[in-house]
GROMACS .gro file of C-alpha atoms in nm:
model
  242
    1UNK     CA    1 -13.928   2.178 -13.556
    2UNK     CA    2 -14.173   1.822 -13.570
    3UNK     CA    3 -14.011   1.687 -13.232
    4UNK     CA    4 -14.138   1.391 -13.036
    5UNK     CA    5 -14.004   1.308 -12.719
    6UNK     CA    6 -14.141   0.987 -12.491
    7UNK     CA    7 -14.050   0.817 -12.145
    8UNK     CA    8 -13.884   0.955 -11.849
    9UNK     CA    9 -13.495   0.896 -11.742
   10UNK     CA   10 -13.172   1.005 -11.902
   11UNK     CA   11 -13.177   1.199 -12.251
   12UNK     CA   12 -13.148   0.979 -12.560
   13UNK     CA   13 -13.142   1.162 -12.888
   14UNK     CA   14 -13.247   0.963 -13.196
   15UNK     CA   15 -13.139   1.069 -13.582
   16UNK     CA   16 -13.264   0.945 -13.870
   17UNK     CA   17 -13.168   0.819 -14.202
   18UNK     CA   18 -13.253   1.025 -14.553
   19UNK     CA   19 -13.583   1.059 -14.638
   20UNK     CA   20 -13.711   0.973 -14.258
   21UNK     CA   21 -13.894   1.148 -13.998
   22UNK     CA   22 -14.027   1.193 -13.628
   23UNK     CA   23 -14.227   0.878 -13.700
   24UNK     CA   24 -13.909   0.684 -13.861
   25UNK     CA   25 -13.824   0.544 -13.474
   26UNK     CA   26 -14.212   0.474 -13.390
   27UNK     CA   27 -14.169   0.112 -13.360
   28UNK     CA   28 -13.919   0.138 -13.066
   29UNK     CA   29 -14.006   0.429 -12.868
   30UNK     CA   30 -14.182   0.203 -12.670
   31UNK     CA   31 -13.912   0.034 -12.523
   32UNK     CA   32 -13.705   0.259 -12.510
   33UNK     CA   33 -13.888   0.519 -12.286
   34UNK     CA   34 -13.901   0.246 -12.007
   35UNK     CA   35 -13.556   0.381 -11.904
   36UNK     CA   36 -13.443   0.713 -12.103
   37UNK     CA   37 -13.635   1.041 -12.231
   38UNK     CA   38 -13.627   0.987 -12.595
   39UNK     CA   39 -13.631   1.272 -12.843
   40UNK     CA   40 -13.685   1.203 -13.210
   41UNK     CA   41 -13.731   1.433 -13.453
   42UNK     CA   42 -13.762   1.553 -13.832
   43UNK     CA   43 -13.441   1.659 -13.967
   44UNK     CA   44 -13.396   1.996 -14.201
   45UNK     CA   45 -13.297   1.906 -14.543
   46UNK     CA   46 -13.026   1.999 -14.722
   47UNK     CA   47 -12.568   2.015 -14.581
   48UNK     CA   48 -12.458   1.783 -14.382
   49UNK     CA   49 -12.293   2.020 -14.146
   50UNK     CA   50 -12.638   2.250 -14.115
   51UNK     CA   51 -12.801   1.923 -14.002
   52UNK     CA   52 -12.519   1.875 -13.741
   53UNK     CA   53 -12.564   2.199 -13.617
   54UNK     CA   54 -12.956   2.205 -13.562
   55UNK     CA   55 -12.894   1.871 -13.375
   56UNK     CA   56 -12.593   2.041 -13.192
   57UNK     CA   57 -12.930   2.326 -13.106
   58UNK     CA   58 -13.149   2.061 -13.013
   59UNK     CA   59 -12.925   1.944 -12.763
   60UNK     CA   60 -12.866   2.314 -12.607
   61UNK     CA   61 -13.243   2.354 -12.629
   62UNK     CA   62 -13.304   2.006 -12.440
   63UNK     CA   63 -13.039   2.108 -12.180
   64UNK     CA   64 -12.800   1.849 -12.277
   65UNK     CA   65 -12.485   1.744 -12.069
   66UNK     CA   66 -12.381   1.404 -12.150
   67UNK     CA   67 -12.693   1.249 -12.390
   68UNK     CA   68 -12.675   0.929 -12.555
   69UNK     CA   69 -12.736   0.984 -12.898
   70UNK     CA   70 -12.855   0.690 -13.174
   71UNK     CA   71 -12.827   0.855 -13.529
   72UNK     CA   72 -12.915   0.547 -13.814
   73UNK     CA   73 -12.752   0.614 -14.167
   74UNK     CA   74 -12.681   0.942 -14.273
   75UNK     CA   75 -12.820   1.042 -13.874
   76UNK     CA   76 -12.502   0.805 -13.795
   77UNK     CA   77 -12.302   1.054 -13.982
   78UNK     CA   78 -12.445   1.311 -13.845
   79UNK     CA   79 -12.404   1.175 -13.492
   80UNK     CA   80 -12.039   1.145 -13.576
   81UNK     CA   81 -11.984   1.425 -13.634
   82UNK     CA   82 -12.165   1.579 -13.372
   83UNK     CA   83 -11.854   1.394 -13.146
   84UNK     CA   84 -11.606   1.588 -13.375
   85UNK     CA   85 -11.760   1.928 -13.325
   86UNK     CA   86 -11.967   1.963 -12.978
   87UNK     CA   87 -11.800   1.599 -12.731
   88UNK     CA   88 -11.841   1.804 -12.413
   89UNK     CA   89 -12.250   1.762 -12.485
   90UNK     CA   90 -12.252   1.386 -12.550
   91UNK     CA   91 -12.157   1.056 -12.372
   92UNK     CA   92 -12.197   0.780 -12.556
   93UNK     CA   93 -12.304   0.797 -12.917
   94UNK     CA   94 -12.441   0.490 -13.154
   95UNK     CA   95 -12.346   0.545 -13.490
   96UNK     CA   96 -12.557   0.241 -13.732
   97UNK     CA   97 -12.442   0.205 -14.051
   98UNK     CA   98 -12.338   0.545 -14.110
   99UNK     CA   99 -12.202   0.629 -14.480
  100UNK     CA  100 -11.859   0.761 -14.436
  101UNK     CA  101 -11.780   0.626 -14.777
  102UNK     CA  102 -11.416   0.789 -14.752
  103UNK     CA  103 -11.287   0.545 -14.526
  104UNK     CA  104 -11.357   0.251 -14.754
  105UNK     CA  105 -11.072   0.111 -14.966
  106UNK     CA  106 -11.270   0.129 -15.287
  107UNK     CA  107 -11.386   0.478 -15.144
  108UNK     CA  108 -11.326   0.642 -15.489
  109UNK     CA  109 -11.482   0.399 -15.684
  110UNK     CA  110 -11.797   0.359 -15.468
  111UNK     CA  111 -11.868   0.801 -15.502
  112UNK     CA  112 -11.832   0.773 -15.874
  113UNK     CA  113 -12.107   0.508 -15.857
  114UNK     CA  114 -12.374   0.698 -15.668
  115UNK     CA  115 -12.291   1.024 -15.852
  116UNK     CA  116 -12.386   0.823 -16.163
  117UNK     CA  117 -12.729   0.795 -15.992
  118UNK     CA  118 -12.783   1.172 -16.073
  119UNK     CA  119 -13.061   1.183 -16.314
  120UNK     CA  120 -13.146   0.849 -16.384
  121UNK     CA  121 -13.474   0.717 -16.407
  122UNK     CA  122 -13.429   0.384 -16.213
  123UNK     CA  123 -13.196   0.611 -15.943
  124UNK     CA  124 -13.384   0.440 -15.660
  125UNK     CA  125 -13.402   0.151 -15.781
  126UNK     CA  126 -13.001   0.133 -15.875
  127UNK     CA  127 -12.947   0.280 -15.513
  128UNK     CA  128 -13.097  -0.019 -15.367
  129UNK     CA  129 -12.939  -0.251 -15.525
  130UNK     CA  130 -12.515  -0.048 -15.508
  131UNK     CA  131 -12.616  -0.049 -15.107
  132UNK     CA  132 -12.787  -0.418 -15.072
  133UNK     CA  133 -12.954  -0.209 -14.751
  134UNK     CA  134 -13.234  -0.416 -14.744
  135UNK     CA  135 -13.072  -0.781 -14.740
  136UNK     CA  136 -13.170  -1.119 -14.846
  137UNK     CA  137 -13.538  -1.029 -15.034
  138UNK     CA  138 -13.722  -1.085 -15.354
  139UNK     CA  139 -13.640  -0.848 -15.640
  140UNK     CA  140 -13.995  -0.782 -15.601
  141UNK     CA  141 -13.947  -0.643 -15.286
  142UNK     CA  142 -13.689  -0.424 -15.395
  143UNK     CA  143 -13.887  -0.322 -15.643
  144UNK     CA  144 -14.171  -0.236 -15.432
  145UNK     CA  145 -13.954  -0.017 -15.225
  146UNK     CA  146 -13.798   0.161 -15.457
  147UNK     CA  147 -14.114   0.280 -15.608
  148UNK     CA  148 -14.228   0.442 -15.252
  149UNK     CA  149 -13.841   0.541 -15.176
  150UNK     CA  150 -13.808   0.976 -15.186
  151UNK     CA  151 -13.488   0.907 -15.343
  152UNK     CA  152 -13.265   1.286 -15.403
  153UNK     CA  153 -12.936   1.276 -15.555
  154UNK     CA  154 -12.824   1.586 -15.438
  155UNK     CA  155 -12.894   1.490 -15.108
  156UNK     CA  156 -12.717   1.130 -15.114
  157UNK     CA  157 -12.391   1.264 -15.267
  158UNK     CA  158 -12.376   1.512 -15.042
  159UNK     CA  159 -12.350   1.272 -14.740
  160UNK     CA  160 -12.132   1.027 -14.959
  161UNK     CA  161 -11.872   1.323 -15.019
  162UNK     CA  162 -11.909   1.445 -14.636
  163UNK     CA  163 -11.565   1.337 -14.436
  164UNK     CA  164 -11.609   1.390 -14.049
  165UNK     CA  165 -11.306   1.443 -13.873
  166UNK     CA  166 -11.242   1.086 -13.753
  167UNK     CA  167 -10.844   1.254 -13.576
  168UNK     CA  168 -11.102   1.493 -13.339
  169UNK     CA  169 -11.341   1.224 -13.265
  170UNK     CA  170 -11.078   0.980 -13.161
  171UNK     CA  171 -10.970   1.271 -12.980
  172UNK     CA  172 -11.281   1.334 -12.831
  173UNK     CA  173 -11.307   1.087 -12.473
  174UNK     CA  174 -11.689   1.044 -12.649
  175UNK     CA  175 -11.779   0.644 -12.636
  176UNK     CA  176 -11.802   0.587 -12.947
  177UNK     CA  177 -12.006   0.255 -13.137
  178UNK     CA  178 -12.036   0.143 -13.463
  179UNK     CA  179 -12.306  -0.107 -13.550
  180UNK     CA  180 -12.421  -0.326 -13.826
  181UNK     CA  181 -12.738  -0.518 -13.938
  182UNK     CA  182 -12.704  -0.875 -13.922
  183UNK     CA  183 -12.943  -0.966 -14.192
  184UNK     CA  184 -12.696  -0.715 -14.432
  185UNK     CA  185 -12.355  -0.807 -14.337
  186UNK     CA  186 -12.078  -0.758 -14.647
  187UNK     CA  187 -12.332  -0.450 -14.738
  188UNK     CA  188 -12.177  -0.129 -14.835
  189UNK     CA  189 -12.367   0.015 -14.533
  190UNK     CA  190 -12.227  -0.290 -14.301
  191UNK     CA  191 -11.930  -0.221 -14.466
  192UNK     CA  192 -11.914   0.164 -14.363
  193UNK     CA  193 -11.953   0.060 -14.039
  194UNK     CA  194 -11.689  -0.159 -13.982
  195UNK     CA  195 -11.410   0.064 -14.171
  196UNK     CA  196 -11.540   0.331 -13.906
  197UNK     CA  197 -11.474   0.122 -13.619
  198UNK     CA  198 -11.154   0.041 -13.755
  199UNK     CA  199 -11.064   0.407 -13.844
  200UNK     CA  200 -11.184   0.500 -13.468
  201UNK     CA  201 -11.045   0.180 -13.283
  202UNK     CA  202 -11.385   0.161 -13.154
  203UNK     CA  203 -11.633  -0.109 -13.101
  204UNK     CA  204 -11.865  -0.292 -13.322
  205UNK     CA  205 -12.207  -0.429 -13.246
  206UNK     CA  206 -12.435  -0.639 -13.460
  207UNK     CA  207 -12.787  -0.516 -13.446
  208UNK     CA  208 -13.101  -0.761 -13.569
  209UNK     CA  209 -13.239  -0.689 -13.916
  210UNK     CA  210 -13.150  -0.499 -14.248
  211UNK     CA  211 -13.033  -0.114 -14.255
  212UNK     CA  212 -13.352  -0.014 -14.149
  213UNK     CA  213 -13.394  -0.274 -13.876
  214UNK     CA  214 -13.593  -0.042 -13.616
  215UNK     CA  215 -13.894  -0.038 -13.886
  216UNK     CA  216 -14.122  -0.326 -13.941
  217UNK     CA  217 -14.038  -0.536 -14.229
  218UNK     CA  218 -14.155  -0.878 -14.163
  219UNK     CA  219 -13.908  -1.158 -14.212
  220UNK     CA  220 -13.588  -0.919 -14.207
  221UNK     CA  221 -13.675  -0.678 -13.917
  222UNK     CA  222 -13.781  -0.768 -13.547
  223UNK     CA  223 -13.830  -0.383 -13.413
  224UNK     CA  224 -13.867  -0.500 -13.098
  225UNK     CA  225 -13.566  -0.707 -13.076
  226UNK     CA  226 -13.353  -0.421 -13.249
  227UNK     CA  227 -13.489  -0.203 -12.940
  228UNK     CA  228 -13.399  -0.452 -12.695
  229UNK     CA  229 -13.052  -0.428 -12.801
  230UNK     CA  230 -13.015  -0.082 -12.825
  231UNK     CA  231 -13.131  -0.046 -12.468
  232UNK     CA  232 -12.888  -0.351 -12.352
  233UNK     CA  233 -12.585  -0.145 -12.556
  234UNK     CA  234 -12.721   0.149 -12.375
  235UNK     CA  235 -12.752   0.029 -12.061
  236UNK     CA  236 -12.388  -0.181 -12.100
  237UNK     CA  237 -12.163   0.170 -12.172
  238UNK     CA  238 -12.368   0.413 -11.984
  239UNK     CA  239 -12.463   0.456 -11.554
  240UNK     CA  240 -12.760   0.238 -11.559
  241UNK     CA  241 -13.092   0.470 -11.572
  242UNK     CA  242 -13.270   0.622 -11.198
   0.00000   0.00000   0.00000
């Protein structure tokens, strides 16, 4: 397993989106590590629920007790459902923008139009545009992105079609937040989040910048302002660091 782990302090886990990486979190390891031991690292492709359980071995490996855990996008869903399946390892988990589709009111409607992404040649392209992740840019932009974006449609359905088991985590005791980007808000991602809060009757925090607003995208995303208030979140629901 490509792990990276930085600082010193209390354990902070940190879960990527599709397509990312041990480098995806780069830009805010930095601050981070002045107060927790932050692990990153890349995910295995392929079931949801095989990617919860290598996190759920990471955790055993690390030693885990109570870690904070960050998980962005479909690393949101997986760090929900990591409170459904192993609570007694986590304390307070950060779920950004994760794409628990079934809890939406149009929930039916917005699967049929990602499975229609299956096979077409503009899929990444279409996919940017259905989730508005990266906010108010140019078309050439999204353009731009879409060309570079490792887009799989048997990997994006299979996180739109996963349903955690919101009854267990509400049943958990896990402190649980949702967050949103503030430079997407009314996004389907955005969106997501705030029907998950809702589901969970947990909280809601805005975060700076787009979906990806931990990466450097300049104009949308300040990476270290979204770091800053991670920390402050962290640092607000947790036993500040020794």
């Amino acid at each position: 397993m490509d792990t990276k782990t930085r600082g010193d302090g209390p354990l902070l886990l940190l879960l990527h989106g599709g397509g990312g990486s041990v480098r995806s979190f780069d830009a805010v390891l930095d601050i981070l590590a002045e107060q927790y031991t932050v692990v990153t690292y890349t995910q295995r492709k392929g079931d949801p629920a095989e990617i919860v359980e290598e996190a759920a071995q990471l955790l055993d490996d690390l030693g885990a007790k109570k870690a904070a855990v960050f998980g962005s996008s479909a690393g949101g869903l997986v760090a929900l459902d990591l409170v459904a399946r192993y609570p007694a390892r986590l304390g307070v988990v950060i779920a950004h923008e994760p794409p628990v589709m079934s809890v939406l009111p149009d929930a039916d409607e917005v699967a049929k139009a990602f499975h229609d992404l299956a096979g077409a040649p503009d899929a990444g392209l279409r996919f940017l545009r259905l989730t508005d992740m990266l906010g108010p840019v140019d078309e050439s932009v999204t353009a731009a992105a879409a060309a570079t974006l490792r887009f799989d449609s048997d990997e994006v359905n299979a996180f739109v079609d996963y349903r955690p088991d919101l009854a267990a985590i509400r049943a958990s005791g896990v402190d649980v937040v949702l967050a949103g980007g503030k430079a997407v808000a009314g996004s389907l991602p955005f969106r997501t989040a705030e029907a998950v809060a809702d589901a969970l009757k947990a909280s809601m925090v805005i975060f700076p910048g787009n979906h990806f607003g931990y990466a450097p995208m300049p104009g949308i995303n300040d990476p270290a302002a979204f770091g800053r208030t991670l920390l402050d979140l962290l640092r607000s629901r947790t036993q500040p660091p020794r």
